[in-house]
mmCIF file of C-alpha atoms in Angstrom:
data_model
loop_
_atom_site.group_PDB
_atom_site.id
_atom_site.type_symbol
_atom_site.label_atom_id
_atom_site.label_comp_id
_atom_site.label_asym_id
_atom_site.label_seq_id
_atom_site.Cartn_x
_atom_site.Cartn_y
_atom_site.Cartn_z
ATOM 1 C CA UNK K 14 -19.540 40.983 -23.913
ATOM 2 C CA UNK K 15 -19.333 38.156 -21.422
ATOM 3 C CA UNK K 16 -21.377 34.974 -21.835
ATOM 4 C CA UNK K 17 -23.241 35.683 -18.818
ATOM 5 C CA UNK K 18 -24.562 38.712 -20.152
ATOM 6 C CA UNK K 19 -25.277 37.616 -23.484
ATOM 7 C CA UNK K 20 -26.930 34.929 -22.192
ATOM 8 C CA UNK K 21 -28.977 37.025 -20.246
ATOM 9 C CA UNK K 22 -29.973 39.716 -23.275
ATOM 10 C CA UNK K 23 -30.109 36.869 -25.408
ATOM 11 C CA UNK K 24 -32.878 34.766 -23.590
ATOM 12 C CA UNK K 25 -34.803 37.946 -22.810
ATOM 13 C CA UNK K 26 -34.908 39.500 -26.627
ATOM 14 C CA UNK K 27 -36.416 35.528 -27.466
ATOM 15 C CA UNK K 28 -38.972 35.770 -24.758
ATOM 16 C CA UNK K 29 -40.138 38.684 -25.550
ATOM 17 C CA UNK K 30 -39.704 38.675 -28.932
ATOM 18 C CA UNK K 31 -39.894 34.980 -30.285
ATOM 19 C CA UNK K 32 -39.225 34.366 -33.624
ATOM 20 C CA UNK K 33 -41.223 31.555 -36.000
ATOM 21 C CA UNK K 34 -44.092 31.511 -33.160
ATOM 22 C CA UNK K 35 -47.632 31.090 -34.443
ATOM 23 C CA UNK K 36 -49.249 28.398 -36.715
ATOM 24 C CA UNK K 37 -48.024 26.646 -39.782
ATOM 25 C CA UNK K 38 -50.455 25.065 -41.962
ATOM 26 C CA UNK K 39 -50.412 22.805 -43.495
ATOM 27 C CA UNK K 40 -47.957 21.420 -41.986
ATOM 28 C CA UNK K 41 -45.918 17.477 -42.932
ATOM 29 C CA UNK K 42 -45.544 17.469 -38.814
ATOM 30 C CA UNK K 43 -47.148 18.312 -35.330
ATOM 31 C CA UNK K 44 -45.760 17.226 -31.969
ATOM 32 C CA UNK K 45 -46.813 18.343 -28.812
ATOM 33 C CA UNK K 46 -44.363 18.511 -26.035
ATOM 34 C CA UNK K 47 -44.890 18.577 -21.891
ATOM 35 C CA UNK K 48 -42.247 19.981 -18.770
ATOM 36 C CA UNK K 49 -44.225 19.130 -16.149
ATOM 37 C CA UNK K 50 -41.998 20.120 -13.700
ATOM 38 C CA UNK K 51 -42.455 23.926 -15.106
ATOM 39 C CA UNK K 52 -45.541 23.407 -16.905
ATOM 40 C CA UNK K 53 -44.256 24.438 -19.915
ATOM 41 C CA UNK K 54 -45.899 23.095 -23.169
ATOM 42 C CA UNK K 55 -45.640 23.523 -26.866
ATOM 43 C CA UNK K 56 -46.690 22.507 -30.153
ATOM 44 C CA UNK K 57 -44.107 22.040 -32.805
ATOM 45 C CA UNK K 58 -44.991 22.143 -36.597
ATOM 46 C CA UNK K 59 -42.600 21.498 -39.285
ATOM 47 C CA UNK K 60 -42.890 21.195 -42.955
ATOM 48 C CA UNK K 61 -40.494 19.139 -44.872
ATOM 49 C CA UNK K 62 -38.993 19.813 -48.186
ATOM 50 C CA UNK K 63 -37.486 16.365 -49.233
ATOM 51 C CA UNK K 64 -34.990 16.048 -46.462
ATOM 52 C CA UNK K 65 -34.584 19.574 -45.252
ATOM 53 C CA UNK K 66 -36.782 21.239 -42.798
ATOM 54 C CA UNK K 67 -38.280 24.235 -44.966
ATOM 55 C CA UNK K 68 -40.300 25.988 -42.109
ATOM 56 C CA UNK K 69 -40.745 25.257 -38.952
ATOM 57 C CA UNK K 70 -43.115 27.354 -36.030
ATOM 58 C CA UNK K 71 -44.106 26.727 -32.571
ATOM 59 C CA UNK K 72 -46.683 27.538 -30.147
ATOM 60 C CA UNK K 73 -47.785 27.389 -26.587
ATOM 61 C CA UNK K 74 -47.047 28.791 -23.102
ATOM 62 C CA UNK K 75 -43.915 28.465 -21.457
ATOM 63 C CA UNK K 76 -41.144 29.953 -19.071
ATOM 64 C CA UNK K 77 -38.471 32.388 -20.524
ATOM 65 C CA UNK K 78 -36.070 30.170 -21.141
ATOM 66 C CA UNK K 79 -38.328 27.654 -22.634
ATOM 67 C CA UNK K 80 -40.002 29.910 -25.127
ATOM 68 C CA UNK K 81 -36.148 31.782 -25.789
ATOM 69 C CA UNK K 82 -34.851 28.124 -26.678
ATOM 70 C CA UNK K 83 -37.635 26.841 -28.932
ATOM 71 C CA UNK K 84 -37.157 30.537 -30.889
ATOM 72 C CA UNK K 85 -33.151 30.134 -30.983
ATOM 73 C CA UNK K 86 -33.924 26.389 -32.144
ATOM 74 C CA UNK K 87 -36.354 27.092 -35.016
ATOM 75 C CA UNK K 88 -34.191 29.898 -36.630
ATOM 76 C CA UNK K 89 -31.006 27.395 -36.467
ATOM 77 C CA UNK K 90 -32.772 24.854 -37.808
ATOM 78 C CA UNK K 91 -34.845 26.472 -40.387
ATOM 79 C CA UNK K 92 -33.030 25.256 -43.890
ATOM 80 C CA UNK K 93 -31.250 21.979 -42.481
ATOM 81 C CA UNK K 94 -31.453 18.872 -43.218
ATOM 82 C CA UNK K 95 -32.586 15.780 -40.746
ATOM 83 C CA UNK K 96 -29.454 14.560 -40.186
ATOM 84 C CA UNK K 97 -28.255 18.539 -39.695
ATOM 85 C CA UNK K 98 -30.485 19.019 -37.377
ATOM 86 C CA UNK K 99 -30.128 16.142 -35.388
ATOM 87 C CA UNK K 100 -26.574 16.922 -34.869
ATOM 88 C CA UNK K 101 -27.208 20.198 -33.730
ATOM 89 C CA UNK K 102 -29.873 19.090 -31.299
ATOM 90 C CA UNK K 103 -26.614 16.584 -30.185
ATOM 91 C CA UNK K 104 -24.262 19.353 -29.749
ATOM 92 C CA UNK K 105 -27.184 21.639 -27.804
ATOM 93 C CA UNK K 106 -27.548 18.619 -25.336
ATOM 94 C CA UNK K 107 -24.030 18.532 -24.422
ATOM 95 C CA UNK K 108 -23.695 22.040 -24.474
ATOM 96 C CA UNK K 109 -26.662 22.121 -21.872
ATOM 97 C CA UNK K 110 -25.773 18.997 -19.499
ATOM 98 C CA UNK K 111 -22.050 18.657 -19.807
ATOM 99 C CA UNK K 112 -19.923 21.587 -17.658
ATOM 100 C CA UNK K 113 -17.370 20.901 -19.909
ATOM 101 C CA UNK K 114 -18.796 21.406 -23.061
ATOM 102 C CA UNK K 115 -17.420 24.515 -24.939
ATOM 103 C CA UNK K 116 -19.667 27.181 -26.512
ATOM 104 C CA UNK K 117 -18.470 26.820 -29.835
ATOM 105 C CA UNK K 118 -18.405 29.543 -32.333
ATOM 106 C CA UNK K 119 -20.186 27.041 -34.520
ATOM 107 C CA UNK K 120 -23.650 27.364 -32.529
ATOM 108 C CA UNK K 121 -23.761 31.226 -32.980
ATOM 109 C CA UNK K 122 -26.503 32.609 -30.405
ATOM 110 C CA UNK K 123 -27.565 28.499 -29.182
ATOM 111 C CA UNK K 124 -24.238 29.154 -27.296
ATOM 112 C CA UNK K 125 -26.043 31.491 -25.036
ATOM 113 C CA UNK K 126 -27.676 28.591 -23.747
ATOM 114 C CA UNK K 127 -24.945 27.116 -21.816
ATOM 115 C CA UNK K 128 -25.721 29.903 -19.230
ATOM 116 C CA UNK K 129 -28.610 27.369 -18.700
ATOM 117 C CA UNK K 130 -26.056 25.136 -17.094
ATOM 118 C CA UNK K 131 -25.916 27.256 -13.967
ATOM 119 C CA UNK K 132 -29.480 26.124 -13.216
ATOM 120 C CA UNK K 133 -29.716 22.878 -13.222
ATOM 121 C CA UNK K 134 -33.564 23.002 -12.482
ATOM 122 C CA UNK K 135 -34.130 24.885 -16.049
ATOM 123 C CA UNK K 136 -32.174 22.701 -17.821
ATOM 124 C CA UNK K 137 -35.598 20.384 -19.035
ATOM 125 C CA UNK K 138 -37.042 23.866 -19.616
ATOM 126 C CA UNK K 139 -34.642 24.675 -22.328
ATOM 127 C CA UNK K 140 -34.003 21.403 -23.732
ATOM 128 C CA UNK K 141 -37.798 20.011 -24.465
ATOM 129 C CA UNK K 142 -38.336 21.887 -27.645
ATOM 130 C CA UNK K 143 -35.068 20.524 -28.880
ATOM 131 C CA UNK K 144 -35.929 16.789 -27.622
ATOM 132 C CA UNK K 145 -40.083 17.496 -29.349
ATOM 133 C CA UNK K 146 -37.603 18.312 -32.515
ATOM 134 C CA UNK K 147 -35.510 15.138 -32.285
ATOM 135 C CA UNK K 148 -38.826 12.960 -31.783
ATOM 136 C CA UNK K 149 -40.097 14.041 -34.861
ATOM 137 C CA UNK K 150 -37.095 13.902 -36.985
ATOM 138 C CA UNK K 151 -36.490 10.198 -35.636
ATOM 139 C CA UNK K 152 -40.033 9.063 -36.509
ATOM 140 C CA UNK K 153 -40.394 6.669 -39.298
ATOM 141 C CA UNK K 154 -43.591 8.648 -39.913
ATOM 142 C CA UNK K 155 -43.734 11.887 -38.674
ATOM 143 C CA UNK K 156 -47.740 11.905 -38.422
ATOM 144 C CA UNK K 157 -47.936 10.169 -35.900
ATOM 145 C CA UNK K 158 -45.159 11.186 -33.142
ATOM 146 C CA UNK K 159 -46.388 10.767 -29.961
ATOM 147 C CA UNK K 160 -46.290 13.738 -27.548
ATOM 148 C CA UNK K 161 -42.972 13.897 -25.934
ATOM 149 C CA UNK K 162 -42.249 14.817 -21.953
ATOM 150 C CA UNK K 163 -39.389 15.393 -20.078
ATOM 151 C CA UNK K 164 -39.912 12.844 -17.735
#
């Protein structure tokens, strides 16, 4: 199968499909995050168990591709630790502004996302649930993240 079309089948099945979307109570974070080009917005919950993320869950409205990436994001991240996570939100960023980034094996399905690249304009779309993530896991105190935009 060629990138392009799992890129394609792989952003639609999130969409429509998304996995870890609904509440999570109680839950050690919440951080609200804003495209306001697209008007896509979200709420991301996480729960913490010491330093690994033991559940995470989202909700909100959004575009395909920005509901698709915060579902690919919380089923990669689900089970890491911070610092885990925060390298994987590193190597998503490249793979999503750099051309010459490879699609490593390593990401498993996140590589789909570097299909992303070919519209430049969706790039903020995909790439806010993973910069609401990277707020929160930065925070010296995760209760009180402010909401995060992509402008």
């Amino acid at each position: 199968m060629e990138l392009t079309d799992l890129y394609r089948d792989v952003i639609l099945d999130h969409n429509r499909q998304p996995r870890n979307f609904g509440p999570l109570e109680p839950a050690d974070a919440s951080i609200e995050g804003f495209n306001p080009m697209c008007g896509d917005r979200l709420t991301l919950r996480l729960r913490m168990a010491d330093n690994t993320i033991s559940d995470i869950r989202f909700e909100g409205q959004g575009c395909a591709i920005s509901t698709a990436s915060a579902s690919l994001m919380t089923e990669a991240v689900k089970g890491k630790t911070r610092d885990q996570a925060l390298q994987l939100f590193e190597n998503v960023h490249d793979l999503l502004t750099d051309d010459a980034a490879p699609a490593g094996e390593e990401l498993g399905k996140l590589a789909a996302l570097s299909g992303v690249r070919e519209y430049p304009a969706r790039v903020k779309c995909a790439s806010l649930c993973w910069h609401t993530l990277a707020s929160a896991l930065k925070a010296a105190d995760m209760k009180s993240v402010p909401a995060v935009s992509t402008e």
